[in-house]
Amino acid sequence: MLAIRLTAEPDRLDVLVLPVRPAPGDATSAEPVPAGAMLPTGIADEAAALVGPARVTGRAGQVHAQVRPGGTPARLLLLGVGEADEAAWRAAGAGLVRATRDETHVTVALPADLAPESVRGLVEGLLLGSYRFRLGDDPDAPTLTGVDLAVAEPDAYAQAVATARTTAEMTRLARDLTNTPSSVKNPEWFAAQVTDAAADLPGLRVRVREPEQLAAEGFGGIVAVGGGSASGPRLVEMDWHPADARTHVVLVGKGITFDTGGISIKPVPAMKLMRKDMAGAAAVVAATLGAAALKLPVRITTLAPLAENMVSGSAFRPGDVIRHYGGLTSETTNSDAEGRLVLADALAYAVQELKPDLLIDLATLTGANAVALGTRIGALYSDNDRLAGDLLAAIDAAGESAWRMPLGTDYVEHLGSDVADLHSAPTQGPGSVLAALYLREFTGELRQQWLHIDMSAPSWCDRDDAELTRGATGWGVRGLLRWLATLS
Ligand code: BES
Ligand code: MN
Ligand code: ZN
């Protein structure tokens, strides 16, 4: 990860970055933002003279590089910061790391009286835009290793930089877990990653249930879905319980380490990216590690039901009836609707044994998420307006995106089954909504305290775009951490 340093006395000025913003009332021209720290004499005037001839507009993330043979700096970079709010600075940070991947070090002259949130955005943009996933050597790896942020009062920004660093580090961890091939990340491996990561964080406990314990305690959904794989299922339970906590949140994440669809096997195009089917688990686990690293004063219990949905002689079948934790039963007519089966166990366990104040789940649950909302927006469901509003606001502030969807009662009738309490995969009706309605049946007394996000679509992106990089996005980590930081 890039080393980012705040400094009042920039001592490396070979590559200097000056922020520029659109000129007021003129979208085609720009002006440099006055810097807060001492800079080489004349450099600000030089930048001001450059913007016109170089056609710099100040759009967030735009970079213009001016070479100055024999000078200090040797290269002057004009960095567009647009509206100069947190989101624009995030885009600027991402644009900057993309434009400077072949440098080794750059110094950014931050404006005077910059808001700490803007520095948070900048640092997240730098650290997320420079993410790459690669197994083994990377001959094309960027050479940029250090960014100095020059500012008159570094102490005023230390907290913002630390928060941004933890947020980005955990988002990068979620991306790593999600990008990892499924030949590596079976449930046992995933659980070991969580245990290892938590070992560095005092006060964070992790318990992993093995297949035998899951069967003995009645986690029938996890056992059924994991039954077809040579790599048995696991349930990871993390607990962050600071002494000053008043609110108890349970986070649940779908952790299907590969989804073939099972006996109801997926066709080739639908299966090729199914190593990402644990992105919900990766997000809640990473957010919990982040909350512990930031010592947030809120109790968090995190559940990651992990299973590989495979095709084999021991796989569960369409038509099987599954008994979930606590006793509700599901008729499974389609083994590809496996996510809701493992989530049902985890939700029921949370309601019956953990009794939290709030219950949140994230899952790459249905292809219908993308049909409804495209590739960038999560589908958010809750009967609790306040909770939905709070999560939407936190997700938006963090630079992620979700849209609230209806839990229309009209569709509940599709969940009826002749042979079990519930039908897990109705063939009629809106897919993402039906999955949410099915999950709601397992929330018992906590129905009003529950919120679900179908994040199938935004968990992945197919091209670099601002702070997103091709592949896993780590969606949810940033929004969850923002929201958790508002609780106590
Ligand atoms: N993991 C998939 C959903 C998915 C699809 C995630 C595309 C990311 C991208 C899930 O397990 C699934 O297969 N859902 C089915 C449900 C159906 C069988 C009721 C779907 O969406 O088709
Ligand atoms: Mn599936
Ligand atoms: Zn799935």
Coordinates of C-alpha atoms and ligand atoms in Angstrom, one line a residue:
M1 CA 0.0 0.0 0.0
L2 CA 1.2 3.5 -0.8
A3 CA 2.9 5.4 2.1
I4 CA 1.0 8.6 2.7
R5 CA 2.5 11.2 5.0
L6 CA 1.3 14.6 6.2
T7 CA 4.1 17.2 6.4
A8 CA 4.4 21.0 7.1
E9 CA 7.8 21.1 5.5
P10 CA 7.8 19.3 2.2
D11 CA 11.4 18.2 1.5
R12 CA 10.8 16.3 -1.8
L13 CA 9.7 18.7 -4.5
D14 CA 10.9 16.9 -7.6
V15 CA 7.2 16.1 -8.5
L16 CA 4.8 18.7 -7.2
V17 CA 1.1 18.5 -7.5
L18 CA -1.0 21.7 -7.4
P19 CA -4.8 21.5 -7.1
V20 CA -6.8 23.5 -9.6
R21 CA -10.6 24.1 -9.6
P22 CA -13.0 25.3 -12.3
A23 CA -13.1 29.1 -12.5
P24 CA -16.3 30.4 -10.9
G25 CA -18.9 30.8 -13.7
D26 CA -16.7 29.4 -16.4
A27 CA -16.6 25.6 -17.0
T28 CA -13.9 25.9 -19.6
S29 CA -11.3 27.5 -17.5
A30 CA -9.6 26.9 -14.2
E31 CA -7.6 28.5 -11.4
P32 CA -5.1 27.1 -9.0
V33 CA -6.2 26.7 -5.4
P34 CA -3.9 28.7 -3.1
A35 CA -1.6 26.3 -1.2
G36 CA -1.4 26.1 2.6
A37 CA 2.3 25.3 2.8
M38 CA 5.4 27.1 1.6
L39 CA 6.2 26.3 -2.1
P40 CA 9.1 27.2 -4.4
T41 CA 8.7 30.9 -5.4
G42 CA 6.8 31.7 -8.5
I43 CA 5.3 28.2 -8.9
A44 CA 1.7 29.4 -8.2
D45 CA 2.0 32.1 -10.8
E46 CA 3.4 29.6 -13.3
A47 CA 0.4 27.3 -12.6
A48 CA -2.0 30.2 -13.1
A49 CA -0.3 31.0 -16.5
L50 CA -0.5 27.3 -17.6
V51 CA -4.2 26.6 -17.1
G52 CA -5.4 28.5 -20.2
P53 CA -2.9 27.3 -22.8
A54 CA -3.0 23.7 -21.4
R55 CA -6.9 23.7 -21.5
V56 CA -7.1 22.7 -17.9
T57 CA -10.8 22.7 -16.7
G58 CA -10.3 21.6 -13.1
R59 CA -12.6 18.7 -13.5
A60 CA -12.1 16.3 -10.5
G61 CA -9.4 13.7 -11.3
Q62 CA -8.0 15.6 -14.4
V63 CA -4.2 15.7 -14.4
H64 CA -2.0 17.9 -16.6
A65 CA 1.7 17.3 -16.3
Q66 CA 4.2 20.1 -17.1
V67 CA 7.8 19.1 -17.6
R68 CA 10.3 21.7 -16.3
P69 CA 13.8 20.6 -17.5
G70 CA 16.5 21.3 -14.9
G71 CA 13.9 22.8 -12.5
T72 CA 12.6 22.1 -9.0
P73 CA 10.1 20.7 -9.3
A74 CA 11.1 18.8 -12.5
R75 CA 7.5 18.0 -13.1
L76 CA 4.5 20.2 -12.1
L77 CA 1.2 18.4 -12.1
L78 CA -2.1 20.4 -12.1
L79 CA -4.7 18.2 -10.4
G80 CA -8.4 19.0 -11.0
V81 CA -10.4 19.0 -7.7
G82 CA -13.8 20.0 -9.2
E83 CA -16.2 21.1 -6.5
A84 CA -13.5 20.4 -3.9
D85 CA -15.9 18.4 -1.6
E86 CA -15.1 15.0 -0.3
A87 CA -16.3 13.1 -3.3
A88 CA -14.4 15.4 -5.7
W89 CA -11.2 15.0 -3.7
R90 CA -11.7 11.2 -3.8
A91 CA -12.0 11.3 -7.6
A92 CA -8.9 13.6 -7.6
G93 CA -6.9 11.1 -5.5
A94 CA -7.8 8.3 -7.8
G95 CA -7.0 10.4 -10.9
L96 CA -3.7 11.3 -9.4
V97 CA -2.5 7.8 -8.7
R98 CA -3.4 6.6 -12.2
A99 CA -1.5 9.5 -13.8
T100 CA 1.6 9.0 -11.6
R101 CA 2.0 5.3 -11.6
D102 CA 5.5 5.6 -13.2
E103 CA 6.7 8.1 -10.6
T104 CA 8.3 7.0 -7.4
H105 CA 7.2 9.9 -5.1
V106 CA 4.9 12.9 -5.4
T107 CA 4.2 15.8 -3.1
V108 CA 0.7 17.4 -3.1
A109 CA 0.4 21.0 -2.0
L110 CA -2.9 20.9 -0.1
P111 CA -5.0 24.1 0.0
A112 CA -5.1 26.2 3.1
D113 CA -8.2 25.7 5.3
L114 CA -9.1 22.4 3.6
A115 CA -11.9 20.4 5.4
P116 CA -10.6 17.2 7.0
E117 CA -13.3 15.3 5.1
S118 CA -11.7 16.4 1.8
V119 CA -8.4 14.9 3.0
R120 CA -10.2 11.7 3.9
G121 CA -11.6 11.7 0.3
L122 CA -8.2 12.3 -1.2
V123 CA -6.5 9.6 0.8
E124 CA -9.2 7.0 0.1
G125 CA -9.0 7.9 -3.6
L126 CA -5.2 7.4 -3.6
L127 CA -5.3 4.1 -1.8
L128 CA -8.3 2.6 -3.6
G129 CA -7.4 3.9 -7.1
S130 CA -4.0 2.3 -6.8
Y131 CA -5.3 -1.1 -5.8
R132 CA -4.3 -4.1 -8.0
F133 CA -4.9 -7.8 -7.6
R134 CA -2.3 -10.1 -8.8
L135 CA -1.1 -13.6 -7.8
G136 CA 2.6 -13.9 -8.1
D137 CA 5.0 -11.3 -9.6
D138 CA 3.6 -8.3 -11.3
P139 CA 5.9 -7.1 -14.1
D140 CA 3.7 -4.1 -14.7
A141 CA 3.4 -3.0 -11.1
P142 CA 3.2 0.8 -10.5
T143 CA 6.5 2.3 -9.2
L144 CA 4.8 5.0 -7.1
T145 CA 5.4 4.2 -3.4
G146 CA 5.0 7.5 -1.5
V147 CA 2.7 10.6 -1.4
D148 CA 3.5 13.5 0.8
L149 CA 0.6 15.8 1.6
A150 CA 2.1 19.3 2.3
V151 CA -0.1 21.4 4.6
A152 CA 0.5 24.1 7.2
E153 CA -1.1 22.3 10.1
P154 CA -0.6 18.5 9.6
D155 CA -2.1 17.6 13.1
A156 CA -5.5 18.9 12.0
Y157 CA -5.7 16.1 9.4
A158 CA -4.0 13.2 11.3
Q159 CA -7.4 11.7 12.3
A160 CA -8.9 12.0 8.8
V161 CA -5.8 10.3 7.3
A162 CA -5.9 7.5 9.8
T163 CA -9.7 6.9 9.3
A164 CA -9.2 6.9 5.5
R165 CA -6.3 4.6 5.7
T166 CA -8.2 2.0 7.8
T167 CA -11.2 2.3 5.5
A168 CA -9.2 1.8 2.4
E169 CA -7.1 -1.0 3.9
M170 CA -10.3 -2.9 4.8
T171 CA -11.9 -2.2 1.4
R172 CA -8.7 -3.5 -0.2
L173 CA -8.9 -6.6 2.0
A174 CA -12.5 -7.2 0.8
R175 CA -11.3 -6.8 -2.8
D176 CA -8.5 -9.3 -2.2
L177 CA -10.8 -11.9 -0.7
T178 CA -13.3 -11.5 -3.5
N179 CA -10.8 -11.5 -6.3
T180 CA -9.1 -14.6 -4.9
P181 CA -9.8 -17.7 -7.1
S182 CA -12.1 -20.3 -5.5
S183 CA -9.4 -23.0 -5.8
V184 CA -7.7 -21.1 -3.0
K185 CA -10.6 -19.6 -1.0
N186 CA -12.6 -22.5 0.2
P187 CA -14.6 -22.0 3.4
E188 CA -11.8 -23.2 5.6
W189 CA -9.3 -20.8 4.0
F190 CA -11.7 -17.9 4.2
A191 CA -12.3 -18.6 7.9
A192 CA -8.5 -18.8 8.5
Q193 CA -8.0 -15.4 6.8
V194 CA -10.6 -13.9 9.2
T195 CA -8.9 -15.5 12.3
D196 CA -5.5 -14.3 11.2
A197 CA -6.6 -10.7 10.5
A198 CA -8.5 -10.5 13.8
A199 CA -5.4 -11.7 15.7
D200 CA -3.8 -8.3 15.3
L201 CA -6.8 -6.5 16.9
P202 CA -7.1 -6.7 20.6
G203 CA -10.6 -7.2 21.8
L204 CA -11.9 -8.8 18.6
R205 CA -12.9 -12.4 19.1
V206 CA -13.5 -15.0 16.3
R207 CA -15.2 -18.3 16.6
V208 CA -15.4 -20.8 13.7
R209 CA -17.9 -23.6 13.6
E210 CA -16.9 -26.7 11.7
P211 CA -19.4 -28.9 9.7
E212 CA -20.0 -31.3 12.6
Q213 CA -20.9 -28.5 14.9
L214 CA -23.2 -26.8 12.3
A215 CA -25.1 -30.1 11.9
A216 CA -25.3 -30.7 15.6
E217 CA -26.6 -27.2 16.3
G218 CA -29.2 -27.4 13.5
F219 CA -27.8 -25.0 10.8
G220 CA -29.6 -27.0 8.2
G221 CA -29.3 -24.4 5.4
I222 CA -25.6 -24.1 5.7
V223 CA -25.1 -27.9 5.9
A224 CA -27.4 -28.5 2.9
V225 CA -25.7 -25.9 0.6
G226 CA -22.2 -27.0 1.7
G227 CA -22.9 -30.7 1.4
G228 CA -22.0 -31.0 -2.2
S229 CA -18.5 -29.8 -1.8
A230 CA -15.3 -31.6 -0.8
S231 CA -14.5 -28.4 1.2
G232 CA -17.0 -28.4 4.0
P233 CA -18.9 -25.3 5.2
R234 CA -18.1 -23.0 8.1
L235 CA -19.8 -20.4 10.1
V236 CA -17.5 -17.5 11.2
E237 CA -18.7 -15.5 14.2
M238 CA -16.8 -12.3 15.1
D239 CA -17.5 -10.3 18.2
W240 CA -16.3 -6.7 18.9
H241 CA -17.6 -5.8 22.3
P242 CA -16.1 -2.5 23.6
A243 CA -16.9 -1.6 27.2
D244 CA -18.5 1.7 26.2
A245 CA -20.9 0.2 23.7
R246 CA -24.6 0.8 24.0
T247 CA -25.9 -0.5 20.7
H248 CA -25.5 -4.0 19.5
V249 CA -25.4 -4.6 15.7
V250 CA -25.4 -8.0 14.0
L251 CA -23.9 -8.0 10.5
V252 CA -24.5 -11.0 8.3
G253 CA -22.8 -11.6 4.9
K254 CA -23.4 -14.2 2.3
G255 CA -20.2 -16.3 1.9
I256 CA -20.6 -18.7 -1.0
T257 CA -17.0 -19.2 -2.0
F258 CA -18.1 -20.5 -5.4
D259 CA -21.6 -20.8 -6.8
T260 CA -22.0 -23.4 -9.6
G261 CA -25.8 -23.3 -9.0
G262 CA -25.6 -26.8 -7.7
I263 CA -27.7 -29.5 -9.3
S264 CA -29.7 -26.6 -10.9
I265 CA -26.4 -25.8 -12.6
K266 CA -25.6 -22.4 -14.1
P267 CA -24.8 -22.0 -17.8
V268 CA -21.2 -20.9 -18.6
P269 CA -21.6 -17.1 -18.8
A270 CA -23.6 -17.0 -15.5
M271 CA -21.0 -19.1 -13.7
K272 CA -17.8 -17.5 -14.8
L273 CA -17.6 -14.8 -12.1
M274 CA -19.2 -16.8 -9.2
R275 CA -16.0 -16.7 -7.2
K276 CA -17.4 -13.3 -6.1
D277 CA -20.4 -14.9 -4.4
M278 CA -18.8 -14.3 -1.0
A279 CA -18.5 -10.5 -1.5
G280 CA -21.2 -9.9 1.2
A281 CA -19.2 -11.9 3.8
A282 CA -16.0 -10.1 2.7
A283 CA -17.7 -6.7 3.2
V284 CA -19.1 -7.4 6.7
V285 CA -15.9 -9.1 7.9
A286 CA -13.7 -6.3 6.6
A287 CA -16.0 -3.6 8.1
T288 CA -15.8 -5.4 11.5
L289 CA -12.0 -5.5 11.3
G290 CA -12.2 -1.8 10.5
A291 CA -14.5 -1.0 13.4
A292 CA -12.1 -2.8 15.8
A293 CA -9.1 -1.0 14.3
L294 CA -10.9 2.3 14.7
K295 CA -12.1 1.2 18.2
L296 CA -15.7 2.3 17.4
P297 CA -17.8 2.3 20.5
V298 CA -20.5 -0.1 19.2
R299 CA -20.9 -3.8 19.8
I300 CA -20.8 -5.8 16.6
T301 CA -21.4 -9.5 16.1
T302 CA -20.6 -10.6 12.6
L303 CA -21.8 -13.8 11.0
A304 CA -20.3 -15.2 7.8
P305 CA -22.0 -18.4 6.7
L306 CA -19.4 -20.0 4.3
A307 CA -20.2 -22.8 1.8
E308 CA -19.3 -23.9 -1.7
N309 CA -22.4 -24.6 -3.8
M310 CA -21.2 -27.6 -5.9
V311 CA -22.6 -30.4 -8.1
S312 CA -21.9 -33.8 -6.7
G313 CA -23.4 -37.0 -5.3
S314 CA -23.7 -35.4 -1.9
A315 CA -25.3 -32.2 -3.2
F316 CA -28.7 -31.2 -2.0
R317 CA -31.5 -31.5 -4.6
P318 CA -34.4 -29.5 -6.0
G319 CA -37.4 -30.6 -4.0
D320 CA -35.5 -31.2 -0.8
V321 CA -37.0 -29.8 2.4
I322 CA -34.4 -28.0 4.6
R323 CA -34.8 -27.4 8.3
H324 CA -33.2 -24.1 9.3
Y325 CA -31.7 -23.0 12.6
G326 CA -34.7 -22.6 15.0
G327 CA -37.0 -24.9 13.0
L328 CA -38.5 -23.1 10.0
T329 CA -38.5 -25.3 6.9
S330 CA -37.9 -24.4 3.2
E331 CA -38.8 -26.3 0.1
T332 CA -35.9 -25.8 -2.3
T333 CA -37.1 -26.1 -5.9
N334 CA -33.9 -24.5 -7.3
S335 CA -30.4 -25.2 -5.8
D336 CA -29.2 -22.0 -7.3
A337 CA -31.1 -20.0 -4.8
E338 CA -28.6 -21.1 -2.2
G339 CA -27.6 -17.8 -0.7
R340 CA -30.9 -17.2 1.1
L341 CA -30.7 -20.7 2.6
V342 CA -27.4 -20.0 4.4
L343 CA -28.5 -16.5 5.3
A344 CA -31.8 -17.8 6.8
D345 CA -29.8 -19.9 9.3
A346 CA -27.6 -16.9 10.3
L347 CA -30.5 -14.5 10.6
A348 CA -32.5 -17.0 12.7
Y349 CA -29.5 -17.6 14.9
A350 CA -28.9 -13.9 15.4
V351 CA -32.6 -13.3 16.3
Q352 CA -32.8 -16.2 18.7
E353 CA -29.4 -16.3 20.3
L354 CA -27.8 -12.8 19.9
K355 CA -30.9 -10.6 20.2
P356 CA -29.2 -7.5 18.8
D357 CA -30.7 -4.0 18.5
L358 CA -30.2 -3.9 14.7
L359 CA -29.7 -6.7 12.2
I360 CA -28.1 -6.0 8.8
D361 CA -27.3 -8.4 6.0
L362 CA -25.3 -8.0 2.8
A363 CA -25.5 -10.5 0.0
T364 CA -24.7 -11.1 -3.7
L365 CA -28.2 -12.5 -3.8
T366 CA -29.8 -12.2 -7.2
G367 CA -29.1 -11.3 -10.8
A368 CA -32.3 -9.3 -10.6
N369 CA -30.4 -6.5 -8.7
A370 CA -28.6 -5.6 -11.9
V371 CA -31.8 -5.9 -14.0
A372 CA -33.5 -3.3 -11.7
L373 CA -30.7 -0.9 -10.9
G374 CA -27.7 -1.5 -13.3
T375 CA -24.2 -2.3 -12.4
R376 CA -23.4 0.2 -9.7
I377 CA -26.3 0.4 -7.3
G378 CA -27.2 -2.0 -4.4
A379 CA -30.8 -2.8 -3.7
L380 CA -31.7 -1.9 -0.1
Y381 CA -34.7 -3.3 1.8
S382 CA -36.0 -2.5 5.2
D383 CA -39.4 -1.9 6.9
N384 CA -37.6 0.6 9.2
D385 CA -37.6 4.1 7.5
R386 CA -35.1 5.6 10.0
L387 CA -32.6 2.7 9.6
A388 CA -33.0 2.7 5.8
G389 CA -32.4 6.5 5.7
D390 CA -29.3 6.3 7.9
L391 CA -27.8 3.5 5.8
L392 CA -28.5 5.2 2.6
A393 CA -27.0 8.5 3.8
A394 CA -23.8 6.7 5.1
I395 CA -23.5 4.7 1.8
D396 CA -23.9 7.9 -0.2
A397 CA -21.4 9.9 1.9
A398 CA -18.9 7.1 1.6
G399 CA -19.0 7.2 -2.2
E400 CA -21.0 4.1 -2.7
S401 CA -24.5 3.8 -4.0
A402 CA -27.8 2.1 -3.0
W403 CA -31.5 2.5 -3.7
R404 CA -34.3 1.6 -1.4
M405 CA -36.6 -1.0 -2.9
P406 CA -40.2 -2.0 -1.7
L407 CA -41.0 -5.0 0.4
G408 CA -44.4 -5.1 -1.2
T409 CA -46.7 -7.4 0.8
D410 CA -48.5 -8.5 -2.5
Y411 CA -45.6 -10.8 -3.3
V412 CA -45.5 -12.6 0.1
E413 CA -48.1 -15.1 -1.2
H414 CA -45.4 -16.5 -3.7
L415 CA -43.5 -17.8 -0.7
G416 CA -46.1 -20.4 0.2
S417 CA -45.3 -24.1 -0.1
D418 CA -47.4 -27.2 0.1
V419 CA -44.8 -29.2 1.9
A420 CA -42.8 -26.7 4.0
D421 CA -43.2 -23.4 5.8
L422 CA -41.7 -21.5 2.9
H423 CA -40.9 -21.9 -0.8
S424 CA -37.3 -20.7 -1.2
A425 CA -37.3 -19.9 -4.9
P426 CA -40.7 -18.9 -6.3
T427 CA -40.7 -18.8 -10.1
Q428 CA -43.2 -15.9 -10.3
G429 CA -42.4 -12.3 -9.3
P430 CA -39.5 -9.9 -8.9
G431 CA -36.4 -11.8 -8.0
S432 CA -34.6 -9.4 -5.7
V433 CA -37.8 -8.5 -3.8
L434 CA -38.8 -12.1 -3.4
A435 CA -35.4 -13.0 -2.0
A436 CA -35.7 -10.1 0.5
L437 CA -39.2 -11.2 1.5
Y438 CA -38.0 -14.7 2.0
L439 CA -35.2 -13.5 4.3
R440 CA -37.6 -11.3 6.3
E441 CA -39.4 -14.5 7.4
F442 CA -36.4 -15.4 9.5
T443 CA -36.1 -12.1 11.3
G444 CA -38.8 -12.9 13.9
E445 CA -39.1 -10.2 16.6
L446 CA -36.4 -8.2 14.9
R447 CA -38.4 -7.6 11.7
Q448 CA -38.5 -3.9 12.3
Q449 CA -34.8 -3.8 13.1
W450 CA -33.7 -5.6 10.0
L451 CA -32.1 -4.3 6.8
H452 CA -31.0 -6.2 3.8
I453 CA -28.9 -5.2 0.8
D454 CA -28.7 -7.2 -2.4
M455 CA -25.2 -6.1 -3.7
S456 CA -24.8 -8.6 -6.6
A457 CA -24.3 -5.8 -9.1
P458 CA -22.0 -3.3 -7.3
S459 CA -19.7 -6.0 -5.9
W460 CA -17.9 -6.1 -9.2
C461 CA -16.9 -3.7 -12.0
D462 CA -15.5 -4.4 -15.4
R463 CA -13.3 -1.3 -15.8
D464 CA -11.3 1.1 -13.8
D465 CA -13.4 4.1 -12.8
A466 CA -12.3 6.7 -10.3
E467 CA -11.6 4.9 -7.0
L468 CA -13.0 1.6 -8.4
T469 CA -10.6 -0.8 -10.1
R470 CA -11.5 -3.6 -12.5
G471 CA -12.7 -6.7 -10.6
A472 CA -14.0 -6.8 -7.0
T473 CA -15.0 -3.4 -5.6
G474 CA -15.1 -4.1 -1.9
W475 CA -18.6 -2.6 -2.0
G476 CA -20.2 -2.1 1.4
V477 CA -17.1 -1.7 3.5
R478 CA -17.0 2.1 3.2
G479 CA -20.7 2.6 3.8
L480 CA -20.9 0.2 6.7
L481 CA -17.9 1.8 8.4
R482 CA -19.5 5.3 8.0
W483 CA -22.7 4.1 9.5
L484 CA -21.1 2.2 12.3
A485 CA -19.2 5.3 13.2
T486 CA -22.5 7.1 13.8
L487 CA -23.6 4.6 16.5
S488 CA -22.5 4.2 20.1
Ligands
BES1 N1 -25.1 -15.8 -6.7 C1 -26.3 -15.7 -7.4 C2 -26.7 -14.3 -7.7 C3 -25.8 -13.5 -8.6 C4 -26.0 -13.4 -10.0 C5 -24.8 -12.7 -8.0 C6 -25.2 -12.6 -10.7 C7 -24.0 -11.9 -8.8 C8 -24.2 -11.8 -10.2 C9 -27.4 -16.4 -6.7 O1 -27.1 -17.4 -5.9 C10 -28.4 -16.9 -7.7 O2 -28.0 -17.8 -8.4 N2 -29.6 -16.4 -7.7 C11 -30.6 -16.8 -8.6 C12 -31.9 -16.9 -7.8 C13 -33.0 -17.7 -8.5 C14 -32.5 -19.1 -8.8 C15 -34.2 -17.6 -7.7 C16 -30.8 -15.7 -9.7 O3 -30.6 -14.5 -9.4 O4 -31.0 -16.1 -10.8
MN2 MN -27.0 -19.3 -6.9
ZN3 ZN -25.2 -17.4 -5.1

